[in-house]
Structure formats: structure tokens, C-alpha cells
Coordinates of C-alpha atoms in Angstrom, one line a residue:
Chain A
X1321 CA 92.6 161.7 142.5
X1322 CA 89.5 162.4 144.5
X1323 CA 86.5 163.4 142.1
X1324 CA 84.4 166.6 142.9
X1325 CA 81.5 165.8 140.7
X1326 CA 78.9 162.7 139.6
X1327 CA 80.7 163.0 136.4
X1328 CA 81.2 159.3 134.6
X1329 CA 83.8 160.6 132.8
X1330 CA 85.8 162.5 135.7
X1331 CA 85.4 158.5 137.5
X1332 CA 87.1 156.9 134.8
X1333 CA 90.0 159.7 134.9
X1334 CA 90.3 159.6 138.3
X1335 CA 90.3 155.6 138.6
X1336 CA 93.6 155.7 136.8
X1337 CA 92.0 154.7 133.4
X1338 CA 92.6 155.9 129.9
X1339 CA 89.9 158.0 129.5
X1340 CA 88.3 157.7 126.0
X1341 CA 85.5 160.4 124.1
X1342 CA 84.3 161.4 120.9
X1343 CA 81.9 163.8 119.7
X1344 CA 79.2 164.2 117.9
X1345 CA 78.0 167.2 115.6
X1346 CA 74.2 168.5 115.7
X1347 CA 72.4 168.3 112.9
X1348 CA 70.7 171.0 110.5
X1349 CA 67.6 170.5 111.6
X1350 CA 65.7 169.6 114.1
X1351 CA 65.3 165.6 114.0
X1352 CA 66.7 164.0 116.9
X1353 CA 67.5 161.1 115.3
X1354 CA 70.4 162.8 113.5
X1355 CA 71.9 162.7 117.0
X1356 CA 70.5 159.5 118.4
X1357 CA 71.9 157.9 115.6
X1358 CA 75.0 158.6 116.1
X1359 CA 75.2 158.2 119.6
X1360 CA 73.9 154.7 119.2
X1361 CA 77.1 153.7 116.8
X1362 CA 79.6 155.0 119.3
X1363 CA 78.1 154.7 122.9
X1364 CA 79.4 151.1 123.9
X1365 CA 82.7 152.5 122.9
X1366 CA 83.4 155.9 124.6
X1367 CA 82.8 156.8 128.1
X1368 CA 81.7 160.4 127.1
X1369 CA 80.3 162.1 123.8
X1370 CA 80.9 165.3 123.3
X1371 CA 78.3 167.9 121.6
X1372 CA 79.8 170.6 119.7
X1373 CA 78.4 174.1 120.2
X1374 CA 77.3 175.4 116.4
X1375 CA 80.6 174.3 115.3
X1376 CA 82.2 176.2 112.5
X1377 CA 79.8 178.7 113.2
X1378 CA 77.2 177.2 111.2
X1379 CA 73.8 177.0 113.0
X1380 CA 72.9 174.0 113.7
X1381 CA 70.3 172.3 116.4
X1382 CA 71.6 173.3 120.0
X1383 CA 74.1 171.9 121.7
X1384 CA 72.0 171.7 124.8
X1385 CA 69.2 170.0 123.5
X1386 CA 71.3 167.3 121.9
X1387 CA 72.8 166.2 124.9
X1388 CA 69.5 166.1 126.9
X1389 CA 68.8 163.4 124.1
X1390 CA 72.2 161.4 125.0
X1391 CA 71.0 161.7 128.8
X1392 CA 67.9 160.7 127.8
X1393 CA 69.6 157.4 126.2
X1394 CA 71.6 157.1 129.5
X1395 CA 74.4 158.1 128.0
X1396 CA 76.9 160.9 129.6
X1397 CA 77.2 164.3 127.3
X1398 CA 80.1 166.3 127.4
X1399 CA 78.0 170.1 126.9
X1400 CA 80.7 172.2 124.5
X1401 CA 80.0 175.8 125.1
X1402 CA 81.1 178.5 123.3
X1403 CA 81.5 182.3 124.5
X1404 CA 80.7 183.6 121.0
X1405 CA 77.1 183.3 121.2
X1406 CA 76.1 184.2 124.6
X1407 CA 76.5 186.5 127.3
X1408 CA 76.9 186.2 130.9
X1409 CA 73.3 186.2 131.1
X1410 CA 72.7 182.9 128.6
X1411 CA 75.8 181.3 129.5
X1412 CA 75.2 181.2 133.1
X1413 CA 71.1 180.4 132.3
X1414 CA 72.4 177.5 130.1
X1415 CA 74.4 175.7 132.2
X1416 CA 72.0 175.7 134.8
X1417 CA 69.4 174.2 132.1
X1418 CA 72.1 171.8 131.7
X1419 CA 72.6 171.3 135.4
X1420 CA 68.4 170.5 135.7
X1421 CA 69.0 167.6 133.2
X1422 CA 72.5 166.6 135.3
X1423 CA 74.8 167.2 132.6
X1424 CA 77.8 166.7 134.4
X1425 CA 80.6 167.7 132.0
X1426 CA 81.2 170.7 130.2
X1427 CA 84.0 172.0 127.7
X1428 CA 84.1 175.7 127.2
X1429 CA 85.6 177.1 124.3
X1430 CA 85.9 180.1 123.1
X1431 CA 83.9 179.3 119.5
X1432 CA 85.2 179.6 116.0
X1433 CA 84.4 183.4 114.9
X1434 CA 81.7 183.4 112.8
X1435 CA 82.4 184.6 109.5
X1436 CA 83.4 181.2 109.3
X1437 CA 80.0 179.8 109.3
X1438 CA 76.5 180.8 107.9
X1439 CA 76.1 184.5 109.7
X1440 CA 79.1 186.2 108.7
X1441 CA 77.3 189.2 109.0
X1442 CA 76.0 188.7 112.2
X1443 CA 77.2 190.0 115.9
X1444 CA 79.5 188.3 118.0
X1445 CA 79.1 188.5 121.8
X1446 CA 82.1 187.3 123.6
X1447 CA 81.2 189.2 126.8
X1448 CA 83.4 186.8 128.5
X1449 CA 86.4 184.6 127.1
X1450 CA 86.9 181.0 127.5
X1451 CA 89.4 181.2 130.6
X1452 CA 86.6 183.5 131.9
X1453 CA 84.2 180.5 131.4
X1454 CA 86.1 178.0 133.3
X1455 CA 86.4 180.5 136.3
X1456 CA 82.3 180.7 136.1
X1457 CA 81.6 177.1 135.9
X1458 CA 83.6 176.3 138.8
X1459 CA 82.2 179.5 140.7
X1460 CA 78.9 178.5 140.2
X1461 CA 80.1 174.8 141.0
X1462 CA 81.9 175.6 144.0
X1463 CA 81.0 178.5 145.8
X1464 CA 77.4 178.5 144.7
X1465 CA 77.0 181.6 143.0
X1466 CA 76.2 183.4 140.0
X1467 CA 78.7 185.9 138.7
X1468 CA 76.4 188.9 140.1
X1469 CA 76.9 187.1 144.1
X1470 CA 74.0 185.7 144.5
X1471 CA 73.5 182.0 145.5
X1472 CA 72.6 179.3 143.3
X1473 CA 69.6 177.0 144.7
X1474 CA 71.2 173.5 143.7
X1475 CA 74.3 174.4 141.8
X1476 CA 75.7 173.3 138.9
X1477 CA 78.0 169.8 139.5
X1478 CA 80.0 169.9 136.4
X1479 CA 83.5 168.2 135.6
X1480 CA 84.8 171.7 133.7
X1481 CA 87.1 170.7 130.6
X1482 CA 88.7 173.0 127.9
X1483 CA 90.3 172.8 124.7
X1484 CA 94.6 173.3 124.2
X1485 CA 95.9 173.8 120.5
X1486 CA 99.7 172.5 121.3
X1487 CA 99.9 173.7 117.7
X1488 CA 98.5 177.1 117.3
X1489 CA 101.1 180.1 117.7
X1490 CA 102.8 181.2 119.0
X1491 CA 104.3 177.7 120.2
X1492 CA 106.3 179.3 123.5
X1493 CA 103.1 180.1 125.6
X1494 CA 101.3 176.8 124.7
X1495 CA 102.3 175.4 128.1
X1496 CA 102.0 179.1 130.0
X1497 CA 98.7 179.0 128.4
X1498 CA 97.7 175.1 129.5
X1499 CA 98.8 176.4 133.2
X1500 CA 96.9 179.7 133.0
X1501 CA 93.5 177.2 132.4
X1502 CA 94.5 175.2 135.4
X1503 CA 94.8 178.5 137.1
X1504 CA 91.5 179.1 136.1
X1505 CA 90.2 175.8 137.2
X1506 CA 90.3 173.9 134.2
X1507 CA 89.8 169.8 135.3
X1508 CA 90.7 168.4 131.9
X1509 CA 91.6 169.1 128.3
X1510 CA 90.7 167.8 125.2
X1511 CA 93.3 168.7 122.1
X1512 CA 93.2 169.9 118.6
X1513 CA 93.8 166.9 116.3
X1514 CA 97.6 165.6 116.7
X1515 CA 99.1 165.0 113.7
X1516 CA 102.1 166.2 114.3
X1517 CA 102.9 164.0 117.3
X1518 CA 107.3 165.0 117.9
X1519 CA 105.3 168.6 118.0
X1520 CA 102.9 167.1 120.6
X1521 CA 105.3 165.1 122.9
X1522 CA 107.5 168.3 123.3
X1523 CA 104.4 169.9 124.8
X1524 CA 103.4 167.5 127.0
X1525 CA 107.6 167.2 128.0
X1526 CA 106.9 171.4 128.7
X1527 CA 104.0 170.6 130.6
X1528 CA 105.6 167.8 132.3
X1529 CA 108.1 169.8 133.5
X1530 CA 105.8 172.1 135.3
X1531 CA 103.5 169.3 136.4
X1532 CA 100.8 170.1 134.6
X1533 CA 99.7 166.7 134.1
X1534 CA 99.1 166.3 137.3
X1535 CA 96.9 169.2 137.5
X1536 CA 94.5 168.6 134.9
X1537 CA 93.8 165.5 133.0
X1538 CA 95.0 166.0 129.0
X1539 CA 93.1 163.8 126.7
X1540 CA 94.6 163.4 123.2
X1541 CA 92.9 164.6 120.2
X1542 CA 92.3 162.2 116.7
X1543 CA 90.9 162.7 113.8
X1544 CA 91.2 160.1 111.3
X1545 CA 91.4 161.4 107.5
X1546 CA 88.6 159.9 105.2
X1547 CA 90.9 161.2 102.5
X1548 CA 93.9 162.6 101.2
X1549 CA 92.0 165.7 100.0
X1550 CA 90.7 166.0 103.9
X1551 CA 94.3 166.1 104.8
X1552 CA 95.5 168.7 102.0
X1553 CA 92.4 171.0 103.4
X1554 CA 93.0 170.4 107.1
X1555 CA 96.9 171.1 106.3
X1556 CA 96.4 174.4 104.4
X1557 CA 92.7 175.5 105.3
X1558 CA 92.0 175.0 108.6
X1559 CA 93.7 177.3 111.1
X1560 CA 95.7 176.5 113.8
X1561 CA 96.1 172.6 112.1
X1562 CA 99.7 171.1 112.2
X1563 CA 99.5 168.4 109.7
X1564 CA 102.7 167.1 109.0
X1565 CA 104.1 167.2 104.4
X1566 CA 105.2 163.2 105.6
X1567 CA 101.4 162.4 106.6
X1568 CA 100.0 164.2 103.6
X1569 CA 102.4 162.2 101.7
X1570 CA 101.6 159.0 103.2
X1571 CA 98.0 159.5 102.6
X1572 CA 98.3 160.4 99.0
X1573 CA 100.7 157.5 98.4
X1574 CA 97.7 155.5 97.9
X1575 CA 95.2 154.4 95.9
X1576 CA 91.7 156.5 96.2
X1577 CA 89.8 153.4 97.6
X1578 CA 92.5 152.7 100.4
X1579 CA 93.0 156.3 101.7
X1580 CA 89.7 155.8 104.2
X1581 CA 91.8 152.6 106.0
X1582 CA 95.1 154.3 105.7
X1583 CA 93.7 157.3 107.6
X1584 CA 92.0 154.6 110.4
X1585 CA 95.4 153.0 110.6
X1586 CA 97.3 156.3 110.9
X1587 CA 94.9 157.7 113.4
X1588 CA 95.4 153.7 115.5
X1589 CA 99.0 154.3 114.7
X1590 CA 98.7 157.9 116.9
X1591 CA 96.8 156.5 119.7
X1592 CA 99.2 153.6 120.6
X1593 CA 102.3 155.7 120.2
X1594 CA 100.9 158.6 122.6
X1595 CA 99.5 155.8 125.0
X1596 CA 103.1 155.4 125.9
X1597 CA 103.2 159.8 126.3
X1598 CA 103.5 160.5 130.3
X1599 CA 100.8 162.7 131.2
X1600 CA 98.5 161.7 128.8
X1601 CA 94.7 160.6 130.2
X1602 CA 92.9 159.7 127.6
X1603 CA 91.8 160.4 123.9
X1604 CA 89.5 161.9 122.1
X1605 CA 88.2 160.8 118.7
X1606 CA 86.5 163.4 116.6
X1607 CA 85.5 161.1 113.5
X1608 CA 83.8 164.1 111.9
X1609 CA 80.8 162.3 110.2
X1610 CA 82.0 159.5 110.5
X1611 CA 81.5 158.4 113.7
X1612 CA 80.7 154.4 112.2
X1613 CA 84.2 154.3 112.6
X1614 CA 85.1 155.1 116.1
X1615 CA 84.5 151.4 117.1
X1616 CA 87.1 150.0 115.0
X1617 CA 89.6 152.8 116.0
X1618 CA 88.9 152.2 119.7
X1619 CA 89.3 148.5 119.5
X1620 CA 92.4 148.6 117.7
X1621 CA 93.9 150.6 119.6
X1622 CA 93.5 148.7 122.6
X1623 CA 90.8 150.3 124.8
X1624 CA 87.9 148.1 124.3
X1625 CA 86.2 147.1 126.2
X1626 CA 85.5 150.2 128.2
X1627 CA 85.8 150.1 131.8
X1628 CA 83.2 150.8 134.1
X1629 CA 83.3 153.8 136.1
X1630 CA 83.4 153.5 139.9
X1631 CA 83.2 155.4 143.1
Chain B
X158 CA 92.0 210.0 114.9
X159 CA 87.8 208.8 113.8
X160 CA 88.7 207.1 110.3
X161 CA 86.3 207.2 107.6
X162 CA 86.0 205.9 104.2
X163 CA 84.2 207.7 101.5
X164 CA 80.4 206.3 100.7
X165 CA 79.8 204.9 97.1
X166 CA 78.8 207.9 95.1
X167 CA 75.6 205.9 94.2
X168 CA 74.7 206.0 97.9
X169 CA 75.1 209.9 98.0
X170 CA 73.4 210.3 94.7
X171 CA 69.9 208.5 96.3
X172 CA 70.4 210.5 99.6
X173 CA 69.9 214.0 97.5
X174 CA 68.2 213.0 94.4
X175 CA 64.8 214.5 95.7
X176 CA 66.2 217.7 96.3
X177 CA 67.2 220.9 94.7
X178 CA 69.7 222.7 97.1
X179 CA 72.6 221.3 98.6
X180 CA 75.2 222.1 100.7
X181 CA 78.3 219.4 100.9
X182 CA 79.8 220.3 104.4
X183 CA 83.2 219.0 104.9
X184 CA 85.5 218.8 108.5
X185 CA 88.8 220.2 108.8
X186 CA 89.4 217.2 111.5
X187 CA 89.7 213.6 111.8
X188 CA 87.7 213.2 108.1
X189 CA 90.5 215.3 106.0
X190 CA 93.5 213.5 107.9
X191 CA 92.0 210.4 107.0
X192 CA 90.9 211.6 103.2
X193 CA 87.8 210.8 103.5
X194 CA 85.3 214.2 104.1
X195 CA 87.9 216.6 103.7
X196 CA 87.7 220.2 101.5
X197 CA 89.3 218.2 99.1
X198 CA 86.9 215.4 99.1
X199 CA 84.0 217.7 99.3
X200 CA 85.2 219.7 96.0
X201 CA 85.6 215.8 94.2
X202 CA 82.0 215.4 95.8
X203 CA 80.7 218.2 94.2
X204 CA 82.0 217.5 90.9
X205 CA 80.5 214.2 90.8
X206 CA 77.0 215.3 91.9
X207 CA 77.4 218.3 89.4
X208 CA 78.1 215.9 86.5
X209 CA 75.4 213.4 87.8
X210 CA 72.9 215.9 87.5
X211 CA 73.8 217.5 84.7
X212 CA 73.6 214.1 82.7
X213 CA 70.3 214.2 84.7
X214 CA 69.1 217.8 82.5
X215 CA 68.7 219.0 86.2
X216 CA 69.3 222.2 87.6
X217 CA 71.0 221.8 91.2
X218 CA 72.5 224.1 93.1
X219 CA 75.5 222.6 95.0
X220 CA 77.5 224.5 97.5
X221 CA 80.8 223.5 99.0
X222 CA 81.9 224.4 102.8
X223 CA 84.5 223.0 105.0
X224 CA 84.6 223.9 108.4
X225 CA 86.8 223.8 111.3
X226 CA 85.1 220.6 113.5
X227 CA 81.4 219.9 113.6
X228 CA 81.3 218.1 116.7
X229 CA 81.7 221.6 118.2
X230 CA 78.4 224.3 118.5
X231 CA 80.9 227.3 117.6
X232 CA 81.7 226.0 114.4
X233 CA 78.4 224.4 113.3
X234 CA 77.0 227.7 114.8
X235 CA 79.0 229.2 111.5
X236 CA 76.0 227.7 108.9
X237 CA 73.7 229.2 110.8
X238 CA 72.7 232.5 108.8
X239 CA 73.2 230.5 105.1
X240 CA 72.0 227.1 106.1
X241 CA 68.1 227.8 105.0
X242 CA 69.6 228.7 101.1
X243 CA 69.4 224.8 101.1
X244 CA 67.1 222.1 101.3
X245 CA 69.8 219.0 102.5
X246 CA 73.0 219.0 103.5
X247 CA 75.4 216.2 103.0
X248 CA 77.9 216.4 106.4
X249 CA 81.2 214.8 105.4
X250 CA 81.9 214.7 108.8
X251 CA 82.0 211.8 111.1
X252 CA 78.7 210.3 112.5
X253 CA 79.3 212.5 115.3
X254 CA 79.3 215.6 113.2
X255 CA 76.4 214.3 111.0
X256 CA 74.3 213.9 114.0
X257 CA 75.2 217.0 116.0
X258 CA 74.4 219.2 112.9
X259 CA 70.8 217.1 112.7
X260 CA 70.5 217.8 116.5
X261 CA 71.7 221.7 115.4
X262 CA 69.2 222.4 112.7
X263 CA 66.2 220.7 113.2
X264 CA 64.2 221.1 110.2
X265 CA 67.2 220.5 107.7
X266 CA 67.4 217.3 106.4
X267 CA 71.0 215.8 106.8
X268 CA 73.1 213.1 105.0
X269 CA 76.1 211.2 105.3
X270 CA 79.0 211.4 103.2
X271 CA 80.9 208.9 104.6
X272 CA 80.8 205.8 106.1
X273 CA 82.6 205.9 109.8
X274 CA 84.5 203.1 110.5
X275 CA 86.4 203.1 113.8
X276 CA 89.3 205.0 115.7
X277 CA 92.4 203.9 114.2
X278 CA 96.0 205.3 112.9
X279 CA 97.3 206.3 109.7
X280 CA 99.7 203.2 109.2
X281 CA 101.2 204.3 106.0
X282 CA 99.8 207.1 103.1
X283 CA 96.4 205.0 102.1
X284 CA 96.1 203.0 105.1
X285 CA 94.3 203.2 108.0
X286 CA 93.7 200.9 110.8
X287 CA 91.7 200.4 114.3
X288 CA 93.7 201.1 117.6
X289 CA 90.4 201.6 119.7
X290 CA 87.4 200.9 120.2
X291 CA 86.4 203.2 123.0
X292 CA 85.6 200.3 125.9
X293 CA 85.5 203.1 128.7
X294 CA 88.2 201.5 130.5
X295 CA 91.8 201.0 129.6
X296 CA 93.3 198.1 129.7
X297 CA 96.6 198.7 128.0
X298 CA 98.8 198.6 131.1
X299 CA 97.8 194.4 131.5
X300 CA 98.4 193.9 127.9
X301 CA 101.6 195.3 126.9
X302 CA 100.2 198.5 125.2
X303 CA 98.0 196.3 122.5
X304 CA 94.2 196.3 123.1
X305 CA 92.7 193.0 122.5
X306 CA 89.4 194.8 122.4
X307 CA 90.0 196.6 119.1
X308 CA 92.4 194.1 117.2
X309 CA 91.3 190.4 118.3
X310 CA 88.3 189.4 116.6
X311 CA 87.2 187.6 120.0
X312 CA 88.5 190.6 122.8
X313 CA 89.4 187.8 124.2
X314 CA 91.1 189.1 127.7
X315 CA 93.4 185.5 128.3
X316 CA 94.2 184.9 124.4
X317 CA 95.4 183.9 121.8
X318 CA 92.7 181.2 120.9
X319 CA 93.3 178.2 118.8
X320 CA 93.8 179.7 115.4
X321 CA 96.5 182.1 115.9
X322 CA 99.1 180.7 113.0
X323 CA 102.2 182.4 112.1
X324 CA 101.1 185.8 113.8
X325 CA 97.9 185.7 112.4
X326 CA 94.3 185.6 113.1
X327 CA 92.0 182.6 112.0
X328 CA 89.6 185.4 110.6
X329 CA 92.3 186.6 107.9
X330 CA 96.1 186.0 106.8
X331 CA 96.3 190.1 106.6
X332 CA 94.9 190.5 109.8
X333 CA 97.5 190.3 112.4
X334 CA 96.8 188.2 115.9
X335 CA 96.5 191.0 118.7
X336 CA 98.1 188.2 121.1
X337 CA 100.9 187.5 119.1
X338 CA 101.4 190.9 119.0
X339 CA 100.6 191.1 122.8
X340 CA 103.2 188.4 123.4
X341 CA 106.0 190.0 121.3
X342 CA 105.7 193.2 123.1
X343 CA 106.0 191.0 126.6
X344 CA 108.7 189.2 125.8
X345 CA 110.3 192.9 124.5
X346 CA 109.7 194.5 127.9
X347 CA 110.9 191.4 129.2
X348 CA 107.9 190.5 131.5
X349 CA 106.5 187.0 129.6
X350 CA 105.5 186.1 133.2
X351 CA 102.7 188.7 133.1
X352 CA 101.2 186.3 130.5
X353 CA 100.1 183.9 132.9
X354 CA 98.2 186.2 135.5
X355 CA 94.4 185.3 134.4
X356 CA 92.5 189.1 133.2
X357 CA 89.0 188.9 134.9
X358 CA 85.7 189.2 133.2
X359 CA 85.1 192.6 132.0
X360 CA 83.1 195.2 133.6
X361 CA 81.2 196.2 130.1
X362 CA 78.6 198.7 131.3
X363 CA 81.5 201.4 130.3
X364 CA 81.2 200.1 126.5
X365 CA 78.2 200.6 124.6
X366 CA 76.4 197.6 126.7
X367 CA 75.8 200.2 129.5
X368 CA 74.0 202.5 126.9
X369 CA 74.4 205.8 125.2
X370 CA 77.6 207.3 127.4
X371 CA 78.2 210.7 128.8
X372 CA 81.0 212.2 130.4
X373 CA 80.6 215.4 132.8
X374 CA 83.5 217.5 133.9
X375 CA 81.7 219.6 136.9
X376 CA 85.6 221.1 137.2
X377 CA 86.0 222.7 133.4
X378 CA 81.9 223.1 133.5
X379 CA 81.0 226.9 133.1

């Protein structure tokens, strides 16, 4: 595929290569080295990082200013923005911020709701939704123009990506809803976490039928489990989370000290089945605090080194 | 109907304690469908108070009056020769009617009796629940007749988002996902196609982002 943007990651996809991220969460505070840190353990590993956007809705050091610290490493962010926060106004203002630092990738979510986080009593804005925030990304990308009509001096080159929960409910519009973001001008997709992959490959079949795969490039989501307790609370606590009785099982069958490795291998395990899944791109490895790992993981499963990205 | 829940009695009981004379003023409307600021409520309101103060060894005088609406001059118009036997009233009314009677009598202090939570339905005896939210333009023909406005925590337009999980939304397993609900009512009417034309981005200035909102009927105008 031809690429649109100076994106490194949208290279990579369009080159033909698994594609592989990870992310990295802000810290609660404002040292940079919280991110630096662990951008440094991952960078030689992944072509992208993603920065998540006050995740969880706890407030946390902006995802904006985080990545300008990646670019400012060389390294190539992946902005996650979420429409809870911001308005029309502030969305549009940040990505062109982003845009001054060439940020050339952004994810656009629609944010977990905040009771969830710190400010439970606090407002909400979604002014605009996430399928709204691809169409303004690639509005301001493409034809140069802020929402109101006027025209952008120097627009915005972004490689627009979303998130798809093949797992949330209710299961029949998962692929209506995947095509409804390529409608909207979605240019790839990072998953939820796959645990439950027979759940997974009958979504990308769905979407294969339609040829959404072609459309939009679907990176696989992982998330190793440090812990059998980790997978009992993503299982039962964390909405829209498919986590298969069998994988809880195997993670509880054994012993405390082996759990950590057992989730590595299961997560390695996931990767090198769904490398063989047609219309998957890539993956993308959230090792939530625990990004140390992500080396291993990448290396086992086969996509080390990294390739490098060309025109 | 405007639903309303009663305020603690604790709240009430700091709005009047400084005062001597008060009038509890009920609404025959939305309030008394709902429970909430009803004649019936006003009489338990009045007990209360009564009770409160007399623990207190203070002598109050506490009136009771319900009237038809008080989001209407003729009926507010109604306190008019009695109101000054008072020095606060406590409107059980909505916030509309709390205001308009403020607006109405000027130099009469004026507290609410109830909290006013949103426009909503009568689901069963006990339980109420929000319909609308009173965007200024309806939507409900692009969503099946189920406004994502008032019942997804996120009005989002081109839901459901990630945590929608066995018809319910991430905020709350008793709170039910306003695009599952969406989608069932599609799939009912049988037009799931409809699902995948994309809503666009709001115009919000009708909502209370466009500021305090009027509407003006030159045509029923007198």
C-alpha cells in the first residue's frame, strides 16, 4: 500500500511487515524520566510506542507532552487521544501541537468514563465521539481544514489509528462497527487484549469476509498476565475483557513464583498462533508496568530484530 | 415528566433555620407524579419541620400550599396577596418553579425542597428514570427511538464503546448500554444496516453549550 504520511510506523505496515507497538503509561507526576525510562527498555524492540491518554481516567502527566519526550529520543509516538476530556476546540489545538513536534500517529479513543479514575465527580466533555475523531484527523489531514472550514497553515500529517474490542457486546456489530471506522477513515487498529483468541479469529473471518483487512491495518493486542490474580481481575473487573475460565485456570495451575513466565509464555504462545491469522498486521504489546518485558516477548515470538522502515 | 427526589430533611432544616414564617409550597405537576414535592410530600414536610422545631422549644409558623404548576404566572400569581405572612418559602417545585417564584417575588427569600434530577419516566411505582436530556435537537429518528444523549454515559453518536458487556454499560451493571438497546430496537424494526451510516458531530449550541435557551412563538404570541 501507498503511505499518505511520514509515519515510521504506517512504513513498516505498508512494506508488508508485521508491524509491532507497545505503550507506555504517563506517570503521576511530572518527571520525565518516568517516561524516558521506559521508552529506553522497549525502543530497540517496537517500531512505535504508544502514550495513553490519562488512562483509566486517573490524571496523570499528558499524553502530549510525553511523546514530545519519545520524539525528542528519536523515537516515533503513537499520541492516544481521548474525546472525554476535550472539546472540539482542545482536540483540534492538540493535535496541531502534536503536528508542530511531527507526531505522526495518532489513536483516538473514546476514553474510559471517569468515575473510573480519580475525578469521579468531575465533568465529562465528549463533544465529539471517537468515530467523530477519526473523521477530524483526516479532515484536518487531508483537506486542510479545521472543523469550523477554515484552512490549516501546514496541516496535520498523521497516520489515524483507533481501537476495536472484538469482545465487547454486543458481538454481531463488532465487524459493522470495524467497517463503520474505516468509513470514517480509520488507517489502522489496535485491539483490546486477546485472550480469547477462537473469539478473535471469528472476527477477523467476519472482517475478512468483508475485506476489511485490506482496508485498514489490524494490529493484535497482548497483554501478558504478571499474575493469576491479574487474570481473575481482568476476567471479572475490567469491562469489556474476554478472558477465557481455561487461561485463568492455566495461570493458577502454578506455583506463585512461576505465574510471571507462564503469563510471558502464554502471551508468546498468542502472538505466534495469530501470526498465522489472515488479516492480521501487526501486534501490540501493552505490558502494563512492565514494559522490562516486552523484549523477551518480542524476541520469542519471532519479530526481532525489527525491520527498518523504508520509502 | 421533570423527576425529582426529595432533599435530606437536614438540608431543608439549614435552609429555614434562621426564620420564623414559612410557607412549604408544593406543585400539582411533574413533582407529585414523581412523589417528590407533591401536597402529600409538602404535609410529610411540614411535619418534620414542626417536630424539628418543636424539639428546638421554637415557635414557627409553617403553612402548607400546593398549587396547580409554578412554572406558570397565573398560578404563582395565586400567593400573591398571602405571600408577605412569611419570611421564606420552601418551593417543592422543580428548579424551574423554585426560580420563577424567586424571579416572582423579589424580596422573598426562596428554597428548594427538592433536588431536580432530569426528565425521565415512571418505570415502575418507586422508580424513575432519564429519557431526555433536552439537547434542542432530536435525534431519535437515527437511533431507533433511544437517545444516546440521555442514557450512554459517553452520548456517543457511533456507539457502543469498548465496555458494553452483556447489555450493560462499563459505568454500572444496573445501568443498561443505550447502544445495546439502540441495536436491539434495529434489529426489531429490521434495519441493522442503519447501524453503519456514521452520525456526524453534533451541532451543540442548541444544548446548554449555546447558553441559557429561549423559545419564541411570534404565532401563539398575544
Amino acid at each position: 500500500m501507498k503511505t499518505k504520511t511520514p509515519s515510521k510506523l504506517e512504513k513498516i505496515l505498508a512494506a508488508g511487515n508485521l508491524a509491532v507497538t507497545s505503550e507506555c503509561g504517563p506517570p503521576r507526576g511530572s518527571d520525565p524520566e518516568a517516561i524516558t525510562k521506559k521508552a529506553g527498555m522497549i525502543k530497540d524492540h517496537v517500531d512505535a510506542i504508544n502514550i495513553t491518554d490519562n488512562q483509566t481516567s486517573v490524571t496523570r502527566l499528558c499524553s502530549l507532552a510525553s511523546c514530545i519526550h519519545l520524539k525528542l529520543m528519536g523515537l516515533e509516538p503513537i499520541l492516544q487521544m481521548v474525546v472525554r476530556d476535550r472539546n472540539r476546540i482542545a482536540l483540534q489545538s492538540d493535535i496541531l501541537g502534536a503536528a508542530s513536534f511531527d507526531i505522526h500517529n495518532i489513536l483516538c479513543l473514546s476514553g474510559d468514563h471517569q468515575q473510573f479514575g480519580d475525578s469521579s465527580q468531575g465533568q465529562n466533555v465528549f463533544d465529539i465521539d471517537s468515530m467523530q475523531l477519526i473523521q477530524t484527523v483526516r479532515h484536518m489531514r487531508d483537506d486542510g481544514k479545521f472543523l469550523g472550514g477554515d484552512d490549516i497553515n501546514r496541516p496535520p500529517r498523521m497516520f489515524v489509528g483507533a481501537a476495536a474490542n472484538p469482545f465487547a457486546d454486543p458481538f454481531e456489530i463488532r465487524t459493522p462497527r470495524l467497517a463503520k471506522k474505516i468509513a470514517a477513515g480509520v488507517e489502522f487498529i489496535q485491539t483490546q487484549c486477546i485472550y480469547n483468541l477462537d473469539k478473535f479469529e471469528l472476527w477477523m473471518q467476519q472482517n475478512r469476509d468483508r475485506g476489511l483487512h485490506e482496508k485498514a491495518y489490524i494490529m493484535a493486542g497482548v497483554t501478558p498476565f504478571k499474575s493469576a490474580g491479574m487474570a481473575k481481575y481482568m476476567k471479572n473487573r475490567v469491562p469489556g475483557m474476554d478472558v477465557p475460565d481455561d487461561v485463568v485456570k492455566r495461570m493458577a495451575g502454578v506455583p506463585k513464583e512461576k505465574q510471571a513466565q507462564e503469563g510471558i509464555d502464554i502471551c508468546v504462545e498468542t502472538i505466534q498462533r495469530l501470526k498465522e491469522c489472515d488479516g492480521v498486521s501487526g501486534f501490540h504489546v501493552m505490558a502494563i508496568e512492565w514494559e522490562e518485558k516486552v523484549p523477551e516477548i518480542v524476541e520469542r515470538s519471532g519479530l526481532y530484530p525489527r525491520p527498518e522502515a523504508v520509502e | 415528566m421533570i423527576v425529582a427526589k426529595r432533599k435530606p430533611i437536614e438540608e431543608i432544616i439549614e435552609e429555614v433555620q434562621a426564620y420564623d414564617k414559612i410557607l412549604l409550597v408544593g406543585c400539582n405537576e411533574c413533582v407529585t407524579v414523581c412523589e417528590a414535592g407533591g401536597k402529600k410530600e409538602v404535609a410529610v414536610l411540614a411535619s418534620a419541620l414542626r417536630m424539628h422545631f418543636m424539639n428546638q422549644g421554637k415557635e414557627v409558623k409553617i403553612d402548607e400550599i400546593t398549587l396547580e404548576r409554578q412554572c406558570d404566572h397565573e398560578y404563582l400569581e395565586e400567593l400573591r396577596n398571602q405571600i408577605d405572612q412569611y419570611d421564606v418559602v420552601v418551593s417543592l417545585a422543580c428548579g424551574v418553579g423554585v426560580q420563577f417564584m424567586a424571579e416572582k417575588y423579589m424580596n422573598m427569600p426562596v428554597m428548594p425542597g427538592v433536588d431536580t434530577c432530569f426528565m425521565g419516566v415512571t418505570e415502575e411505582r418507586g422508580v424513575w428514570s432519564e429519557r431526555c436530556q433536552g439537547c434542542g435537537t432530536c435525534m431519535l429518528a437515527k437511533t431507533g427511538g433511544i437517545c444516546p444523549v440521555s442514557r450512554c454515559a459517553k452520548r456517543l453518536f457511533n456507539g457502543p464503546c469498548g465496555g458494553s458487556t452483556n447489555g450493560h454499560c462499563e459505568i454500572d451493571k444496573n445501568v443498561i448500554c443505550a447502544w445495546q438497546l439502540i441495536i436491539d430496537r434495529m434489529k426489531n424494526l429490521d434495519k441493522l444496516e442503519d447501524y453503519e451510516a456514521l452520525v456526524p458531530i453534533k451541532d451543540w449550541s442548541t444544548e446548554r453549550a449555546g447558553g441559557p435557551r429561549k423559545v419564541v412563538r411570534e404565532d401563539v404570541m398575544q
